[in-house]
Coordinates of C-alpha atoms in Angstrom, one line a residue:
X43 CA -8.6 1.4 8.9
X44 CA -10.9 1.5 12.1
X45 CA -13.1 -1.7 12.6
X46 CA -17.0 -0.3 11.7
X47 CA -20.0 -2.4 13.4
X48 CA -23.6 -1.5 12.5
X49 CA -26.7 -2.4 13.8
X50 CA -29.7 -3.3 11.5
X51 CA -33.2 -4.6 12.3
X52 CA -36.7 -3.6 11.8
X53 CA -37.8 -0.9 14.0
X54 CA -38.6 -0.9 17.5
X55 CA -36.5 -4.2 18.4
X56 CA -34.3 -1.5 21.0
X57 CA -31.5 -0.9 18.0
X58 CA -31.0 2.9 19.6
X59 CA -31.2 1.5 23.6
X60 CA -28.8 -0.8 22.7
X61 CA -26.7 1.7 21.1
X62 CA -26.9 4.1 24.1
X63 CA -26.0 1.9 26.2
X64 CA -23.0 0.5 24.3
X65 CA -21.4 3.7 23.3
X66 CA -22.4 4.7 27.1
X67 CA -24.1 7.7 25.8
X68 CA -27.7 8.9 25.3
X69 CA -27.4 10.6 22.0
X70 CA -29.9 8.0 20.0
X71 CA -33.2 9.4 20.9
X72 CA -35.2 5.9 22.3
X73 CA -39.0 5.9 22.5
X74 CA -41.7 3.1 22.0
X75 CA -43.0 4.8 18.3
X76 CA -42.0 2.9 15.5
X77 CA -38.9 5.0 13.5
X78 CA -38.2 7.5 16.0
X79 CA -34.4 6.9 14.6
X80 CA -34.4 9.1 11.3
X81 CA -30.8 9.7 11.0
X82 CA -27.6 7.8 11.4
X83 CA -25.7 8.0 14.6
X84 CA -22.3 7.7 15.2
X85 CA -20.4 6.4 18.0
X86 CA -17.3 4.9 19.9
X87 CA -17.3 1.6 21.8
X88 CA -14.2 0.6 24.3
X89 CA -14.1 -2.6 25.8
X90 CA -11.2 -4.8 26.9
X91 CA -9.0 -2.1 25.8
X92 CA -9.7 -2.1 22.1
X93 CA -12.2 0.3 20.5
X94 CA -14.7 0.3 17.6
X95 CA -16.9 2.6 15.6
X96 CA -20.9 1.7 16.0
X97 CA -23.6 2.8 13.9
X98 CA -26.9 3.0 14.8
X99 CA -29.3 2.7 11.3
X100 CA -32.6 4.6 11.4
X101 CA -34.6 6.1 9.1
X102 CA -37.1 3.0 7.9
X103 CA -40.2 4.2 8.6
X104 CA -42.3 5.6 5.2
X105 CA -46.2 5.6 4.8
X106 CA -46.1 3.0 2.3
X107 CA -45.7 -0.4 3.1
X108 CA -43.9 -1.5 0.0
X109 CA -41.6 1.7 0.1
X110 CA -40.8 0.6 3.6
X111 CA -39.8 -2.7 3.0
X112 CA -37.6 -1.6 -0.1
X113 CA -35.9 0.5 2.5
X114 CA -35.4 -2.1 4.8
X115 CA -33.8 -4.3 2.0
X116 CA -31.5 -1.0 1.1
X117 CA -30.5 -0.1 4.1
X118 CA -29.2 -3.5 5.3
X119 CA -27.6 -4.1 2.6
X120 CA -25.7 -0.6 2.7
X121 CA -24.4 -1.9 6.3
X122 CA -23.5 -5.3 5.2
X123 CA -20.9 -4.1 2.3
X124 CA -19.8 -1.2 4.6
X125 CA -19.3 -2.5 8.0
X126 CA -17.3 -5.4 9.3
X127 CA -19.6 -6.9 11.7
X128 CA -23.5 -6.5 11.6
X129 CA -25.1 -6.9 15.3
X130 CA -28.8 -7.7 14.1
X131 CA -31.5 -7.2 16.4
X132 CA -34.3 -8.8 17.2
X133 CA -37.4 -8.9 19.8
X134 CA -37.6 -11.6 22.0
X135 CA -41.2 -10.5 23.3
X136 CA -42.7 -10.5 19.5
X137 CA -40.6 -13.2 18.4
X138 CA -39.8 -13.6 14.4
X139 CA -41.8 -11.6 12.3
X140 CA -41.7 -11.2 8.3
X141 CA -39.7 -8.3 8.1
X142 CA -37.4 -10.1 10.6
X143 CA -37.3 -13.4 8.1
X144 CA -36.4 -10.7 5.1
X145 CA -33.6 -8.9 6.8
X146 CA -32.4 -12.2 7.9
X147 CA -32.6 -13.7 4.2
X148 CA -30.3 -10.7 3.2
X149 CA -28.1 -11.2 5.8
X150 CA -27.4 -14.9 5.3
X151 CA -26.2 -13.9 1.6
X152 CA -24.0 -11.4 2.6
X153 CA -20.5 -12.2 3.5
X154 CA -19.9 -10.5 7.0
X155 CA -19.8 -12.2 10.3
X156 CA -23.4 -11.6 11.7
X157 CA -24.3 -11.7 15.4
X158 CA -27.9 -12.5 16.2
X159 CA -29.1 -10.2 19.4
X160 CA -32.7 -11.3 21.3
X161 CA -33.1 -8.5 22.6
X162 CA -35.8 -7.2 25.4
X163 CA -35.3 -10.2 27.5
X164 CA -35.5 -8.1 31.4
X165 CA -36.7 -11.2 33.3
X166 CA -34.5 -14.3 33.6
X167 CA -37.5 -16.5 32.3
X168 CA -37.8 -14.8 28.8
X169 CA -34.3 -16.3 27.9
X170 CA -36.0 -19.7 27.2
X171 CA -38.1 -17.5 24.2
X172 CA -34.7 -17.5 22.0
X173 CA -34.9 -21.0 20.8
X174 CA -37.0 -19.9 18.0
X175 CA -34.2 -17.8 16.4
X176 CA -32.4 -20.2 15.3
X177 CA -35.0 -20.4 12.7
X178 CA -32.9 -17.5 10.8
X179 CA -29.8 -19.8 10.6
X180 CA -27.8 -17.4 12.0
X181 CA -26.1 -19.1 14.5
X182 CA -26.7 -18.7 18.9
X183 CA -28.4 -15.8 19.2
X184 CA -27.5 -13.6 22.1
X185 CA -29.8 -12.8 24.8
X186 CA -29.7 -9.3 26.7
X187 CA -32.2 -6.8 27.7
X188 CA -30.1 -3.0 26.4
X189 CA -32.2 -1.5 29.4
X190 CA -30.8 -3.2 32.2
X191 CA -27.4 -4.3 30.3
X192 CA -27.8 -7.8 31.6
X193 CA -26.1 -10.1 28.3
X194 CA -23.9 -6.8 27.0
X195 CA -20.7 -8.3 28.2
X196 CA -20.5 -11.2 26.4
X197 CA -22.1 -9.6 23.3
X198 CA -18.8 -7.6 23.2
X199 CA -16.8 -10.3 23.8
X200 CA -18.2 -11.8 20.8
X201 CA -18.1 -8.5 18.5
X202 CA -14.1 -8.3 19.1
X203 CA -14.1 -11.8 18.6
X204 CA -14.7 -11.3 14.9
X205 CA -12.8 -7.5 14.5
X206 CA -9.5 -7.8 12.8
X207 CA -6.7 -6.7 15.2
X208 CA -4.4 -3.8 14.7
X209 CA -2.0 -6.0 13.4
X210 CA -4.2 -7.5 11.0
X211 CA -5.5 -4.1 9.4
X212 CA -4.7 -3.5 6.6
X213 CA -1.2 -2.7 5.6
X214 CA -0.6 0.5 3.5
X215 CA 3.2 1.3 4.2
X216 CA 4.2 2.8 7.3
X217 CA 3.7 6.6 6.3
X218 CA 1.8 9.7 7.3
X219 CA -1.2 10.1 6.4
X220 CA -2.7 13.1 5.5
X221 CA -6.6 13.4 4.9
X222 CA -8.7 16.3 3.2
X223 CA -12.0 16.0 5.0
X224 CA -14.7 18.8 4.9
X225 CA -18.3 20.1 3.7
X226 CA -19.1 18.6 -0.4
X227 CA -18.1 21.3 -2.8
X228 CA -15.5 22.7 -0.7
X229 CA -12.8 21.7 -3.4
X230 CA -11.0 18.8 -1.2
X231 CA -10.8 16.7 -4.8
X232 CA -9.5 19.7 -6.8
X233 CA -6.8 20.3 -4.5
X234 CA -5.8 16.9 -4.7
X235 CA -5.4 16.4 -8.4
X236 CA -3.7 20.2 -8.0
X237 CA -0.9 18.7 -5.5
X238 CA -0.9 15.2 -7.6
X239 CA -0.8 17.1 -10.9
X240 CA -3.1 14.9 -12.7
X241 CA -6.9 13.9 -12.5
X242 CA -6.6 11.4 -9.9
X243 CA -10.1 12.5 -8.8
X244 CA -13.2 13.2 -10.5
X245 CA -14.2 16.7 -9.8
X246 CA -17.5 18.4 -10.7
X247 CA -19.4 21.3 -9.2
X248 CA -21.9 18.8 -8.0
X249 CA -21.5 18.5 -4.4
X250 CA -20.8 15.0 -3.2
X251 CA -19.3 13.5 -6.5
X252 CA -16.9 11.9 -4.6
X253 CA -18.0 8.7 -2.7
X254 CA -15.0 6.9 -1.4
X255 CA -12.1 7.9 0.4
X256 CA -9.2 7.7 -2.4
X257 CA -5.5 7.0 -0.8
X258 CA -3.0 8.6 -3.1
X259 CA 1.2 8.2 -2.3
X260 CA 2.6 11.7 -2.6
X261 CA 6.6 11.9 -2.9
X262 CA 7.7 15.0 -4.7
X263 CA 10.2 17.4 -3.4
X264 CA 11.6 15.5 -0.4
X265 CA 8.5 14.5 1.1
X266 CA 6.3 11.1 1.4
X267 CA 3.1 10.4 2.9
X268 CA -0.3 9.3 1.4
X269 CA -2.6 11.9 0.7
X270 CA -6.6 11.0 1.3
X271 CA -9.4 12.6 -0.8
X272 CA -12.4 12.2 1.1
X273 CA -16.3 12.2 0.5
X274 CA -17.8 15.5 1.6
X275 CA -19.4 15.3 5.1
X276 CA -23.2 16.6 5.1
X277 CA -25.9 16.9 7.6
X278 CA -27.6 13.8 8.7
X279 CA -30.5 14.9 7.5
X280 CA -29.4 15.9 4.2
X281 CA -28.0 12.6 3.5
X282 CA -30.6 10.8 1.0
X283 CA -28.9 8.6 -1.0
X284 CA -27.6 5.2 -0.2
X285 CA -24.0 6.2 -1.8
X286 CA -23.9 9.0 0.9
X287 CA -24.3 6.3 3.0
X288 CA -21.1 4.6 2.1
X289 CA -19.3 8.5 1.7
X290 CA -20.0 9.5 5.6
X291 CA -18.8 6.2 6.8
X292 CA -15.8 5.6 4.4
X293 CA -15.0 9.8 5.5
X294 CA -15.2 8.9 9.0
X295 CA -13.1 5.9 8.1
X296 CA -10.8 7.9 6.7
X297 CA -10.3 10.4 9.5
X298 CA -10.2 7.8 12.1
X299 CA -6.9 6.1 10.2
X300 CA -5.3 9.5 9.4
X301 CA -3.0 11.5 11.5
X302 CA -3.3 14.8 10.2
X303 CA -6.4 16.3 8.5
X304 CA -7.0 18.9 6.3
X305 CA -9.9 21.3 6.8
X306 CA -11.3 22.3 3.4
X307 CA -13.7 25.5 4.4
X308 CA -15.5 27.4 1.5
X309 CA -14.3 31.0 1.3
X310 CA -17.7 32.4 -0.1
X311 CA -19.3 30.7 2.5
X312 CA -17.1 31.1 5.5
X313 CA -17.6 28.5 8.3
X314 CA -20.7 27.0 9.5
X315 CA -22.4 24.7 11.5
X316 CA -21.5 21.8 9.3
X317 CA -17.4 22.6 9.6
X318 CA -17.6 22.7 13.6
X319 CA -19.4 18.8 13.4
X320 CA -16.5 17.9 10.9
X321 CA -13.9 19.9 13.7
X322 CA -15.6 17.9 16.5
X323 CA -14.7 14.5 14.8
X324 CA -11.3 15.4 13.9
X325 CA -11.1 16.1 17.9
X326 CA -12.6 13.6 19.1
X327 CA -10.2 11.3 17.0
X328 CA -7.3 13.3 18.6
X329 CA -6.1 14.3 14.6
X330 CA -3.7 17.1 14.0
X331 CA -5.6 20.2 12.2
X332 CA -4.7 22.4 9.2
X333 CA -7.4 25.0 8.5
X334 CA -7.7 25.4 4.5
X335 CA -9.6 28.2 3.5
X336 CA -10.0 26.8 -0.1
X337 CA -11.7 29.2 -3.0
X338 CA -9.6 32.4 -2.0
X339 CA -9.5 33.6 -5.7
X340 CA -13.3 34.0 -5.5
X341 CA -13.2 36.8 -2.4
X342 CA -13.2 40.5 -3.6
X343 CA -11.4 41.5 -0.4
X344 CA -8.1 40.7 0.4
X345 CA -6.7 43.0 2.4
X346 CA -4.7 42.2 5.8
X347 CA -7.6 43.2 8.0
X348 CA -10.1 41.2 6.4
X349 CA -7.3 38.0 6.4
X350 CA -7.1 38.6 10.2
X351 CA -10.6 39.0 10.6
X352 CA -11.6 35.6 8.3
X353 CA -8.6 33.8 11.3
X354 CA -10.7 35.6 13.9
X355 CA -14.0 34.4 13.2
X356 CA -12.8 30.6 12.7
X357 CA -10.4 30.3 15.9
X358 CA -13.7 31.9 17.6
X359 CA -15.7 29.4 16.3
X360 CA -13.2 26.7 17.2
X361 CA -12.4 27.7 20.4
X362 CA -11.1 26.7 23.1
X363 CA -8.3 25.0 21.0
X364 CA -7.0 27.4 18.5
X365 CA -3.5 27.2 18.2
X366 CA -3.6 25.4 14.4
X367 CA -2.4 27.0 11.3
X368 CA -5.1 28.5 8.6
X369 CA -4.1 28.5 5.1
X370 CA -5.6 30.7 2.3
X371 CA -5.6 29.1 -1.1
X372 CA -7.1 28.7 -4.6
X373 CA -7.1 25.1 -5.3
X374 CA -8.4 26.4 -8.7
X375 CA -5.1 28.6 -9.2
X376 CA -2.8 26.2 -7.4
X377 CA -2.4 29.6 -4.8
X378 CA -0.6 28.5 -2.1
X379 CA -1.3 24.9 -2.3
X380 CA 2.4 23.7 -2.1
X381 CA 1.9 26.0 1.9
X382 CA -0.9 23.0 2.5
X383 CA 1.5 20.1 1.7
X384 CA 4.3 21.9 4.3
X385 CA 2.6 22.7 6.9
X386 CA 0.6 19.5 7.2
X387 CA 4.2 17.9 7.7
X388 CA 5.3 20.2 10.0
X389 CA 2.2 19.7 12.0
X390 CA 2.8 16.0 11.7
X391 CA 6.5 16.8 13.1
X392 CA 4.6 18.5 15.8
X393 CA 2.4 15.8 16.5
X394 CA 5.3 13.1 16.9
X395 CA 7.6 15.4 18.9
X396 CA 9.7 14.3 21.9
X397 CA 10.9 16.1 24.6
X398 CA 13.3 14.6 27.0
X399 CA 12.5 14.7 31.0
X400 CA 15.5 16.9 31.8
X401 CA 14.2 19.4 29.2
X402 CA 10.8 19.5 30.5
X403 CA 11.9 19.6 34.7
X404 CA 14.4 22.6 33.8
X405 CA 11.8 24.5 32.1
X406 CA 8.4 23.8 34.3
X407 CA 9.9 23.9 38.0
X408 CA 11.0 26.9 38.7
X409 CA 7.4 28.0 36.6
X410 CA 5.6 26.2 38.9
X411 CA 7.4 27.2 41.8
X412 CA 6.9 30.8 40.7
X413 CA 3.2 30.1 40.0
X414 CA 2.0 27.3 41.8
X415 CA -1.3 25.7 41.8
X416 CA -4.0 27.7 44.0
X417 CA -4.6 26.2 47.3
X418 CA -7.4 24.5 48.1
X419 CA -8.9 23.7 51.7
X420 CA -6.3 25.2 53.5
X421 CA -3.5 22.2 51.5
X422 CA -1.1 23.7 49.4
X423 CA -0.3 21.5 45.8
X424 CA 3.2 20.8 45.3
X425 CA 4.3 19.7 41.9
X426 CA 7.8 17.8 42.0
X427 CA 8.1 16.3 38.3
X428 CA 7.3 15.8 34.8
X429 CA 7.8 13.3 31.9
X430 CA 6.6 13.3 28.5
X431 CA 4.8 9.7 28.1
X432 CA 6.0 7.5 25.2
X433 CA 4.3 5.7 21.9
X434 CA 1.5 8.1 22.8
X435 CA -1.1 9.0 20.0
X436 CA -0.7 12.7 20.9
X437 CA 1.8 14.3 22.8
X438 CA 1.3 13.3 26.4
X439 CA 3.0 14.9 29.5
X440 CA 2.3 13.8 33.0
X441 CA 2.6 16.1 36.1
X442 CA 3.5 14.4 39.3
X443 CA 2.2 15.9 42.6
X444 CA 1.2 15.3 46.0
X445 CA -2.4 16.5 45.4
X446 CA -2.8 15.9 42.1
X447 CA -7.2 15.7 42.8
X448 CA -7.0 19.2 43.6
X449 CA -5.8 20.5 40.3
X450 CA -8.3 22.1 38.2
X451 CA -8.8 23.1 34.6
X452 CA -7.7 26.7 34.5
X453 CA -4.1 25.9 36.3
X454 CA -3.9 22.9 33.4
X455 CA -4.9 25.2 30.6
X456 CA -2.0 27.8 32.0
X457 CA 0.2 24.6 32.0
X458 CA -0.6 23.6 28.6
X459 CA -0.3 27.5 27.2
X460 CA 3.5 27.2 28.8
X461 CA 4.1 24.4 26.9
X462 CA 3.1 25.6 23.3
X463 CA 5.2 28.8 24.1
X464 CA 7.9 27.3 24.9
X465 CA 7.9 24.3 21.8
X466 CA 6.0 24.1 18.7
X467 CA 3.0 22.1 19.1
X468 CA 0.8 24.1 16.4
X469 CA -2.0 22.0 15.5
X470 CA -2.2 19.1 17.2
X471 CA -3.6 18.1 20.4
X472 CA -1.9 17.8 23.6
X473 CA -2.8 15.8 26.7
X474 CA -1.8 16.8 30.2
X475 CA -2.3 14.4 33.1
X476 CA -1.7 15.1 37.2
X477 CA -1.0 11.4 38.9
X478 CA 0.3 11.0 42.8
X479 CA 3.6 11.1 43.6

């Protein structure tokens, strides 16, 4: 499972500066109001080659004062039991405060590492300000200033310090994993206990009944891989409860460790907004993709023409990458739900596939030499080789050439097109690279 790191403290300490500029992004809006961070976000961190998931927690500010301190209890302890490592945040320019005392009460009872963070120091002299957290019994605190960055290093140093390596994750046996992510309701835990053939999951019609990820070994009918019923994946603003707390993360969890995942979209509803968030993690996690359109019983028309239209409308919506399978079932009638299990394999066979240099040189070359990359400046591109990498997440090919700066997008998009025509990549990413030769 992916190492989780959440940041905690009481509002306005730089929580979402520092989150910007650790994820090196500027999604968490930042502005000197009290709780302008309502809803939860959700990033990646790299650093030294190894890579974590941050969360940035909002959302504390209510009118009343007792309220808001209940919240502040809540939500801090949410992160604590969820997370691995808790970065908490405090400002160096107000120095400890009460609600700073009661987050750090809570955290000292907790059980995950916790590393102390003075932040706002953006003059050298301020540093000397620190001393006084140590009040918290917490251990060193860490003084940086998020704006300028000054501190960040060594604050990452000290986060992967306390992460578990990949060889210490974990250990479910070496197997694919298959994950059933989507919107709540969509019928991911009904067509679990339909594949299972027992009711390995609790299913209701209430949306978001499920609340952690549930890893379940499947091994009838020749195959074996662990099948992963996940919590359903709401809007950040429609997630209220605590326990959705735990769902989104443990979902994203789940996705992050998975290699293929399993789109559950609602047939009545058709896709929305909600499905192409879910979409967008699954590619950003480079995950291989089968499209489920779950509830087909339920849809008066059936025809051919409206099948092709429903494929239409969700490879338009997905688009650019749309060469993935989409599956019509009934988890409810068990309709096609032994077509899930198969083609999530054979997409996992996709996503694992080699092909050897020779292969890839007789096929590419004289394709290349019969369409070569457009000029540009008066220099003409030659391309003289290609390789598949190997022990690649996804399928990986690099492109040697003597200009490889002067290749654009569309000539790698015709590239990559060749490719999927000429061997079955169906659902899962592939990466195409141009490096000097």
């Amino acid at each position: 499972m992916s190492n989780i790191v959440a940041i905690v403290g009481r509002p306005n300490v730089g929580k979402s500066t520092l989150f910007n500029r650790l994820t090196k992004t500027r999604r968490a809006i930042v502005n000197e109001e009290a709780g302008t961070t309502r809803d939860r976000q959700y990033g990646k961190v790299e650093w030294n080659g190894r890579e974590f998931s941050l969360i940035d927690t909002g959302g504390w500010v209510v009118n009343s004062n007792d309220i808001f301190e209940e919240e502040i209890k809540r939500q801090v302890s949410i992160a604590i039991e969820e997370s691995d490592v808790v970065l908490f945040v405090v400002d160096i320019l107000n120095g400890i405060t009460d609600l700073d005392l009661q987050v750090a009460s809570i955290l000292r009872r907790g059980k995950k590492p916790v590393v102390l963070i003075a932040n706002k120091a953006d003059t050298f002299d301020l540093q000397y300000q620190a001393a006084e957290f140590y009040a918290f019994g917490l251990g060193d605190p860490f003084v940086i200033s998020a704006v300028n960055g000054s501190g960040t290093g060594e604050l990452l140093d000290e986060v992967l310090a306390h992460l578990k390596s990949e060889a210490e994750e974990e250990d479910l046996e070496d197997l694919p994993k298959f994950t059933v992510v989507g919107r709540p309701n969509a019928g991911k835990s009904s067509l679990v206990n339909a594949l299972i053939g027992d009711e390995r999951a609790i299913v209701t019609d209430i949306a978001g009944t499920t609340r952690d990820s549930i890893y379940t070994r499947y091994n009838k009918f020749g195959h074996d891989f662990y099948l992963v019923d996940t919590a359903g994946i709401r809007k950040k603003s429609k997630v209220n409860e605590d326990l959705e707390f735990y769902s989104v993360l443990r979902a994203i969890r789940a996705i992050e460790s998975s290699d293929v995942c399993i789109l559950m979209i609602d047939a009545t509803r058709g896709i929305e907004s909600q499905d192409l968030n879910i979409f967008s993690l699954i590619q950003k996690n480079r995950k291989g993709l089968v499209v489920c359109v779950n509830k087909w019983d339920l849809v008066d028309s059936k025809e051919v023409k409206d099948i092709k239209a429903f494929e239409n409308s969700i490879r338009e919506r997905l688009a650019p990458f749309t060469d993935f399978p989409i599956i019509f079932t009934s988890a409810l009638t068990k309709q096609r739900i032994f077509k899930v299990v198969e083609t999530a394999v054979a997409v996992y066979q996709n996503k694992t596939r080699r092909i050897s240099t020779n292969k890839l040189n007789e096929f590419f070359l004289p394709l290349i030499e019969n369409y070569p990359p457009p000029s540009t400046k008066g220099k003409y591109i030659k391309i003289k080789y290609v390789t598949q990498l190997p022990d690649t997440q996804v399928p990986t090919f690099v492109f040697f050439a003597n200009l490889p700066q002067y290749v654009k997008d569309p000539y790698i998009r015709f590239l990559e097109n060749k490719l999927r025509s000429m061997w079955e990549f169906t659902g899962t990413p592939v990466l195409l690279f141009m490096r000097h030769k």
